[in-house]
Amino acid sequence: MAKRDPRECRRYVDMWALPGMHPSNVELLQLMKSADTNHFTREMNTVGTVSTQDAETGDWEKTHLLGLRTDVWTADKAEMEDAVEVLQGQRRSELKKTIKKNGRLSNKQKAELEELVAQDCVMNMEYGEIEKRRLVIKLFKTTTERVQWCGTIEQITTTEIHNSIGTGKNLLTMVVMLPRTECVTTIQQNHRTFRIPSLFTFAFHDEGHMHHVLLKRKWISMGADFEIEVGGQSIGEIDGRLFSFGADSYLDIDAGELSENRRFVDLMTLFTATVGYHKAMRKSVDRRVKATLSGDTHCHVIEDEEIRLMHNGRAAA
């Protein structure tokens, strides 16, 4: 970390280029196994750390860890084959119902089913044809007696597809879940005709107050730099480092109401951690959109966890 004057609220997000080979990873994984939370699962890998600067002394302390769900971001061949097997099992049931809704099939009906299976594109799909990649990053606090979960940011592929189709641009959508909050926060990338650098917006609700936030990537910068605006006023920035092995950034929030709001700072920390993944995420969106527009929607695997984020809270009303 470079020498900088202390700020009211400053964090340094250190994302590792090669998480599995990072010397701290084994030690941190052991620490996470003792975490007082079930949010760090066996499919997760530690991918970075967060350091917080003392506003008075300027000293830095490592306060948080960042975990990535590798089973949905870098799924291996076996996981992809399992996903295809599930898809094909569901598809076979659908084809069976077109012949007979309930009960066993006769020999003639079984032969008819096998003919449908042989001609169906889903039943003949290979594991390399599906798109399963989705970003899920979790933030954990490590300075307490036991490790605590501080929030999760997840990519929402279903929203990305229809937004991207509507605008003709590959736009990202993420939601953030924070502890002890009833609402999720949706972070949406937006498109302006005459603006190339990306724009993200979200509404942060806390204690009855709604804050409308704009994250505006700078036109000219040496790294992935964003200006943070609330209500049209700049309140801070994300300063991406150009010369780093991972996607490292400083998160600065000016003194004020939100700099003292731990949930907001954690939310911004989670977004900052995703910046280095945006290029790969857009490529994934592009593949999904192309598959959808060509009629191959079956290639787009939607996880149950993502569907649950779309549940209607008033369904029982």
Short mmCIF file of C-alpha atoms in Angstrom, two decimals:
data_model
loop_
_atom_site.label_atom_id
_atom_site.label_comp_id
_atom_site.label_asym_id
_atom_site.label_seq_id
_atom_site.Cartn_x
_atom_site.Cartn_y
_atom_site.Cartn_z
CA MET A 1 0.00 0.00 0.00
CA ALA A 2 1.26 3.43 -0.92
CA LYS A 3 1.81 6.11 1.70
CA ARG A 4 -1.28 8.33 1.85
CA ASP A 5 -2.65 10.96 4.17
CA PRO A 6 -5.30 9.50 6.53
CA ARG A 7 -8.95 9.89 5.53
CA GLU A 8 -12.12 9.68 7.60
CA CYS A 9 -13.05 6.36 5.99
CA ARG A 10 -10.46 4.53 3.91
CA ARG A 11 -10.12 0.87 3.06
CA TYR A 12 -7.66 -0.97 0.87
CA VAL A 13 -9.10 -3.93 -1.05
CA ASP A 14 -6.31 -6.34 -1.98
CA MET A 15 -7.58 -8.88 -4.54
CA TRP A 16 -5.12 -11.66 -5.32
CA ALA A 17 -4.24 -12.53 -8.91
CA LEU A 18 -3.67 -16.23 -8.07
CA PRO A 19 -5.71 -16.98 -4.92
CA GLY A 20 -4.86 -20.67 -4.73
CA MET A 21 -1.12 -19.95 -4.81
CA HIS A 22 -1.16 -17.00 -2.42
CA PRO A 23 1.01 -17.78 0.66
CA SER A 24 -1.67 -16.52 3.03
CA ASN A 25 -4.42 -18.68 1.60
CA VAL A 26 -3.84 -21.84 3.63
CA GLU A 27 -3.68 -19.92 6.89
CA LEU A 28 -6.78 -17.91 6.04
CA LEU A 29 -8.73 -20.98 4.99
CA GLN A 30 -8.00 -22.54 8.37
CA LEU A 31 -9.22 -19.35 10.02
CA MET A 32 -12.43 -19.41 7.99
CA LYS A 33 -13.17 -22.99 9.02
CA SER A 34 -13.53 -21.73 12.59
CA ALA A 35 -15.88 -18.94 11.51
CA ASP A 36 -19.04 -18.40 13.51
CA THR A 37 -21.10 -18.55 10.31
CA ASN A 38 -22.25 -21.02 7.68
CA HIS A 39 -21.66 -18.52 4.88
CA PHE A 40 -18.13 -19.80 4.23
CA THR A 41 -18.80 -23.14 2.54
CA ARG A 42 -16.47 -25.82 1.24
CA GLU A 43 -16.91 -24.45 -2.31
CA MET A 44 -15.39 -21.10 -1.32
CA ASN A 45 -11.87 -19.83 -1.74
CA THR A 46 -10.26 -16.83 -0.07
CA VAL A 47 -9.45 -14.33 -2.84
CA GLY A 48 -8.41 -11.18 -1.00
CA THR A 49 -8.14 -9.12 2.14
CA VAL A 50 -9.39 -5.71 3.24
CA SER A 51 -7.32 -3.33 5.34
CA THR A 52 -8.76 -0.34 7.20
CA GLN A 53 -6.80 2.83 7.90
CA ASP A 54 -6.92 4.53 11.29
CA ALA A 55 -8.12 8.09 10.63
CA GLU A 56 -5.90 9.56 13.37
CA THR A 57 -2.62 7.65 13.15
CA GLY A 58 -2.73 6.58 9.51
CA ASP A 59 -1.87 2.99 10.50
CA TRP A 60 -3.36 0.09 8.55
CA GLU A 61 -4.95 -3.06 9.98
CA LYS A 62 -6.20 -6.11 8.09
CA THR A 63 -9.82 -6.30 9.14
CA HIS A 64 -11.68 -8.41 6.57
CA LEU A 65 -11.40 -11.37 4.20
CA LEU A 66 -13.09 -11.84 0.84
CA GLY A 67 -14.35 -15.26 -0.23
CA LEU A 68 -15.36 -16.37 -3.75
CA ARG A 69 -17.76 -19.23 -4.55
CA THR A 70 -15.60 -21.21 -6.94
CA ASP A 71 -18.31 -23.75 -7.83
CA VAL A 72 -20.25 -21.11 -9.79
CA TRP A 73 -17.36 -18.93 -10.95
CA THR A 74 -14.80 -21.53 -12.03
CA ALA A 75 -16.81 -24.72 -12.20
CA ASP A 76 -14.73 -27.77 -13.13
CA LYS A 77 -15.65 -30.44 -15.68
CA ALA A 78 -17.40 -32.65 -13.12
CA GLU A 79 -19.58 -29.77 -11.87
CA MET A 80 -20.49 -28.78 -15.43
CA GLU A 81 -21.35 -32.38 -16.28
CA ASP A 82 -23.55 -32.56 -13.17
CA ALA A 83 -25.35 -29.40 -14.30
CA VAL A 84 -25.96 -30.91 -17.74
CA GLU A 85 -27.24 -34.11 -16.13
CA VAL A 86 -29.76 -32.13 -14.07
CA LEU A 87 -30.91 -30.19 -17.14
CA GLN A 88 -31.32 -33.36 -19.15
CA GLY A 89 -33.22 -35.06 -16.35
CA GLN A 90 -35.67 -32.15 -16.21
CA ARG A 91 -35.97 -32.12 -19.99
CA ARG A 92 -36.68 -35.85 -20.14
CA SER A 93 -39.52 -35.39 -17.65
CA GLU A 94 -40.94 -32.59 -19.79
CA LEU A 95 -40.79 -34.73 -22.93
CA LYS A 96 -42.46 -37.60 -21.11
CA LYS A 97 -45.36 -35.36 -20.07
CA THR A 98 -45.95 -34.40 -23.70
CA ILE A 99 -46.74 -38.07 -24.32
CA LYS A 100 -48.51 -38.92 -21.06
CA LYS A 101 -49.01 -36.56 -18.13
CA ASN A 102 -49.09 -39.22 -15.42
CA GLY A 103 -48.32 -42.88 -14.97
CA ARG A 104 -46.08 -45.35 -16.72
CA LEU A 105 -45.54 -45.40 -20.45
CA SER A 106 -46.43 -48.31 -22.66
CA ASN A 107 -43.76 -49.89 -24.83
CA LYS A 108 -45.00 -47.90 -27.80
CA GLN A 109 -44.92 -44.68 -25.78
CA LYS A 110 -41.41 -45.48 -24.52
CA ALA A 111 -40.23 -45.85 -28.10
CA GLU A 112 -41.86 -42.51 -28.93
CA LEU A 113 -40.09 -40.92 -25.97
CA GLU A 114 -36.72 -42.26 -27.09
CA GLU A 115 -37.29 -40.76 -30.53
CA LEU A 116 -38.00 -37.37 -28.97
CA VAL A 117 -34.91 -37.68 -26.77
CA ALA A 118 -32.71 -38.50 -29.76
CA GLN A 119 -33.91 -35.39 -31.61
CA ASP A 120 -33.91 -32.96 -28.66
CA CYS A 121 -31.09 -30.41 -28.50
CA VAL A 122 -30.99 -30.38 -24.69
CA MET A 123 -30.65 -34.15 -24.47
CA ASN A 124 -27.72 -34.04 -26.89
CA MET A 125 -25.96 -31.11 -25.23
CA GLU A 126 -22.34 -31.36 -24.07
CA TYR A 127 -21.07 -29.82 -20.83
CA GLY A 128 -19.04 -27.20 -22.71
CA GLU A 129 -22.18 -25.71 -24.26
CA ILE A 130 -23.77 -24.43 -21.05
CA GLU A 131 -23.11 -21.09 -19.35
CA LYS A 132 -23.01 -21.49 -15.57
CA ARG A 133 -20.56 -18.76 -14.52
CA ARG A 134 -21.87 -16.34 -11.89
CA LEU A 135 -19.98 -14.15 -9.45
CA VAL A 136 -20.64 -14.56 -5.72
CA ILE A 137 -18.30 -12.79 -3.28
CA LYS A 138 -18.66 -12.68 0.51
CA LEU A 139 -17.09 -10.34 3.05
CA PHE A 140 -15.98 -11.54 6.50
CA LYS A 141 -14.70 -9.55 9.46
CA THR A 142 -11.67 -11.10 11.13
CA THR A 143 -10.83 -8.68 13.94
CA THR A 144 -13.48 -10.02 16.30
CA GLU A 145 -13.06 -13.10 18.49
CA ARG A 146 -14.72 -15.22 15.81
CA VAL A 147 -14.98 -14.51 12.10
CA GLN A 148 -18.24 -12.77 11.19
CA TRP A 149 -20.12 -12.58 7.89
CA CYS A 150 -20.57 -8.94 6.80
CA GLY A 151 -22.34 -9.29 3.46
CA THR A 152 -22.61 -10.99 0.07
CA ILE A 153 -22.71 -9.63 -3.46
CA GLU A 154 -24.19 -11.85 -6.18
CA GLN A 155 -24.49 -11.53 -9.93
CA ILE A 156 -28.10 -11.74 -11.19
CA THR A 157 -27.91 -13.25 -14.66
CA THR A 158 -31.65 -13.23 -15.40
CA THR A 159 -31.86 -9.43 -15.12
CA GLU A 160 -28.63 -8.99 -17.05
CA ILE A 161 -30.06 -10.83 -20.05
CA HIS A 162 -33.23 -8.78 -20.52
CA ASN A 163 -31.46 -5.49 -19.77
CA SER A 164 -28.71 -6.33 -22.25
CA ILE A 165 -31.20 -7.38 -24.93
CA GLY A 166 -33.14 -4.14 -24.44
CA THR A 167 -30.12 -1.84 -24.69
CA GLY A 168 -27.88 -3.79 -27.04
CA LYS A 169 -25.06 -3.54 -24.48
CA ASN A 170 -23.77 -6.12 -22.01
CA LEU A 171 -24.91 -4.68 -18.69
CA LEU A 172 -24.19 -6.13 -15.25
CA THR A 173 -26.62 -6.58 -12.37
CA MET A 174 -25.69 -7.49 -8.80
CA VAL A 175 -27.52 -7.66 -5.49
CA VAL A 176 -26.03 -7.15 -2.05
CA MET A 177 -27.31 -8.84 1.10
CA LEU A 178 -26.21 -7.44 4.45
CA PRO A 179 -26.70 -8.82 7.98
CA ARG A 180 -29.82 -7.82 9.89
CA THR A 181 -31.44 -6.07 6.93
CA GLU A 182 -34.82 -6.94 5.41
CA CYS A 183 -34.06 -5.53 1.96
CA VAL A 184 -31.52 -6.52 -0.66
CA THR A 185 -29.73 -3.76 -2.56
CA THR A 186 -29.70 -4.06 -6.36
CA ILE A 187 -26.69 -2.54 -8.12
CA GLN A 188 -27.51 -1.97 -11.79
CA GLN A 189 -25.16 -0.99 -14.60
CA ASN A 190 -26.77 1.60 -16.86
CA HIS A 191 -26.20 2.69 -20.46
CA ARG A 192 -25.93 6.21 -21.83
CA THR A 193 -25.64 6.71 -25.57
CA PHE A 194 -22.70 9.10 -25.52
CA ARG A 195 -20.85 7.71 -22.51
CA ILE A 196 -18.35 4.85 -22.76
CA PRO A 197 -17.15 4.42 -19.13
CA SER A 198 -19.55 2.34 -17.07
CA LEU A 199 -22.21 3.70 -14.71
CA PHE A 200 -23.77 1.82 -11.81
CA THR A 201 -26.67 2.97 -9.64
CA PHE A 202 -28.40 1.64 -6.55
CA ALA A 203 -30.71 2.73 -3.74
CA PHE A 204 -29.40 2.11 -0.23
CA HIS A 205 -32.11 1.95 2.44
CA ASP A 206 -31.06 2.32 6.05
CA GLU A 207 -33.08 3.27 9.14
CA GLY A 208 -35.95 4.69 7.13
CA HIS A 209 -33.75 6.80 4.87
CA MET A 210 -33.20 6.08 1.17
CA HIS A 211 -29.89 7.08 -0.40
CA HIS A 212 -29.67 7.12 -4.21
CA VAL A 213 -26.11 6.32 -5.25
CA LEU A 214 -24.30 6.74 -8.56
CA LEU A 215 -20.98 4.99 -9.21
CA LYS A 216 -19.42 6.71 -12.19
CA ARG A 217 -16.27 5.35 -13.77
CA LYS A 218 -13.90 8.14 -14.71
CA TRP A 219 -13.19 8.93 -18.35
CA ILE A 220 -9.45 9.26 -17.84
CA SER A 221 -7.67 7.32 -15.11
CA MET A 222 -4.66 5.11 -14.52
CA GLY A 223 -6.76 2.27 -13.11
CA ALA A 224 -10.39 1.26 -12.60
CA ASP A 225 -11.45 4.48 -10.87
CA PHE A 226 -15.02 5.34 -9.88
CA GLU A 227 -16.51 8.49 -8.39
CA ILE A 228 -19.18 7.91 -5.73
CA GLU A 229 -22.11 10.33 -5.80
CA VAL A 230 -25.15 10.51 -3.52
CA GLY A 231 -27.95 12.90 -4.33
CA GLY A 232 -25.81 14.53 -7.01
CA GLN A 233 -22.92 15.24 -4.63
CA SER A 234 -19.55 13.49 -4.67
CA ILE A 235 -18.88 11.69 -1.39
CA GLY A 236 -15.83 9.62 -2.28
CA GLU A 237 -14.09 7.45 -4.83
CA ILE A 238 -12.76 4.03 -5.72
CA ASP A 239 -9.13 4.44 -6.74
CA GLY A 240 -7.95 1.38 -8.65
CA ARG A 241 -4.23 0.71 -8.69
CA LEU A 242 -2.70 0.39 -12.14
CA PHE A 243 0.44 -1.51 -11.16
CA SER A 244 -0.74 -4.49 -9.12
CA PHE A 245 -0.85 -8.25 -9.61
CA GLY A 246 -4.55 -8.47 -8.75
CA ALA A 247 -7.32 -5.86 -8.83
CA ASP A 248 -6.34 -3.71 -5.86
CA SER A 249 -8.19 -0.52 -4.98
CA TYR A 250 -8.50 2.17 -2.35
CA LEU A 251 -12.03 2.94 -1.18
CA ASP A 252 -12.36 6.49 0.17
CA ILE A 253 -15.58 7.91 1.61
CA ASP A 254 -15.67 11.51 2.80
CA ALA A 255 -16.63 12.37 6.36
CA GLY A 256 -20.38 12.36 6.75
CA GLU A 257 -23.41 10.23 7.50
CA LEU A 258 -22.50 7.38 5.17
CA SER A 259 -18.82 7.20 6.14
CA GLU A 260 -19.99 6.26 9.63
CA ASN A 261 -22.51 3.72 8.32
CA ARG A 262 -20.80 0.34 8.56
CA ARG A 263 -23.33 -1.39 6.30
CA PHE A 264 -22.83 1.17 3.53
CA VAL A 265 -19.04 0.92 3.78
CA ASP A 266 -19.27 -2.89 3.66
CA LEU A 267 -21.56 -2.66 0.62
CA MET A 268 -19.09 -0.40 -1.17
CA THR A 269 -16.25 -2.74 -0.20
CA LEU A 270 -18.08 -5.65 -1.81
CA PHE A 271 -18.65 -3.68 -5.01
CA THR A 272 -14.99 -2.65 -5.08
CA ALA A 273 -14.01 -6.32 -4.84
CA THR A 274 -16.00 -7.12 -8.00
CA VAL A 275 -14.35 -4.51 -10.25
CA GLY A 276 -11.55 -6.82 -11.37
CA TYR A 277 -14.14 -9.40 -12.48
CA HIS A 278 -16.31 -7.07 -14.59
CA LYS A 279 -14.65 -7.88 -17.91
CA ALA A 280 -15.12 -11.63 -17.45
CA MET A 281 -18.69 -11.07 -16.23
CA ARG A 282 -19.57 -9.12 -19.37
CA LYS A 283 -18.18 -11.90 -21.56
CA SER A 284 -20.43 -14.33 -19.72
CA VAL A 285 -23.42 -12.03 -20.24
CA ASP A 286 -22.59 -11.82 -23.94
CA ARG A 287 -22.64 -15.62 -24.28
CA ARG A 288 -25.97 -15.84 -22.46
CA VAL A 289 -27.56 -13.12 -24.58
CA LYS A 290 -26.40 -14.73 -27.82
CA ALA A 291 -27.75 -18.11 -26.69
CA THR A 292 -31.09 -16.55 -25.72
CA LEU A 293 -31.50 -14.65 -28.98
CA SER A 294 -30.72 -17.78 -30.98
CA GLY A 295 -33.35 -19.78 -29.09
CA ASP A 296 -30.88 -21.78 -27.01
CA THR A 297 -32.14 -20.61 -23.62
CA HIS A 298 -31.44 -24.07 -22.20
CA CYS A 299 -27.72 -23.22 -22.31
CA HIS A 300 -28.27 -20.61 -19.60
CA VAL A 301 -28.20 -22.39 -16.23
CA ILE A 302 -30.09 -20.51 -13.49
CA GLU A 303 -29.32 -21.54 -9.93
CA ASP A 304 -32.00 -21.99 -7.28
CA GLU A 305 -30.18 -19.39 -5.15
CA GLU A 306 -30.71 -16.80 -7.88
CA ILE A 307 -34.38 -17.70 -8.29
CA ARG A 308 -34.94 -17.28 -4.54
CA LEU A 309 -33.72 -13.69 -4.80
CA MET A 310 -36.67 -13.05 -7.15
CA HIS A 311 -39.33 -14.35 -4.76
CA ASN A 312 -42.47 -12.28 -4.31
CA GLY A 313 -42.66 -11.06 -0.71
CA ARG A 314 -46.39 -10.38 -1.08
CA ALA A 315 -47.31 -13.72 -2.56
CA ALA A 316 -49.29 -14.67 0.56
CA ALA A 317 -51.14 -11.34 0.71
#
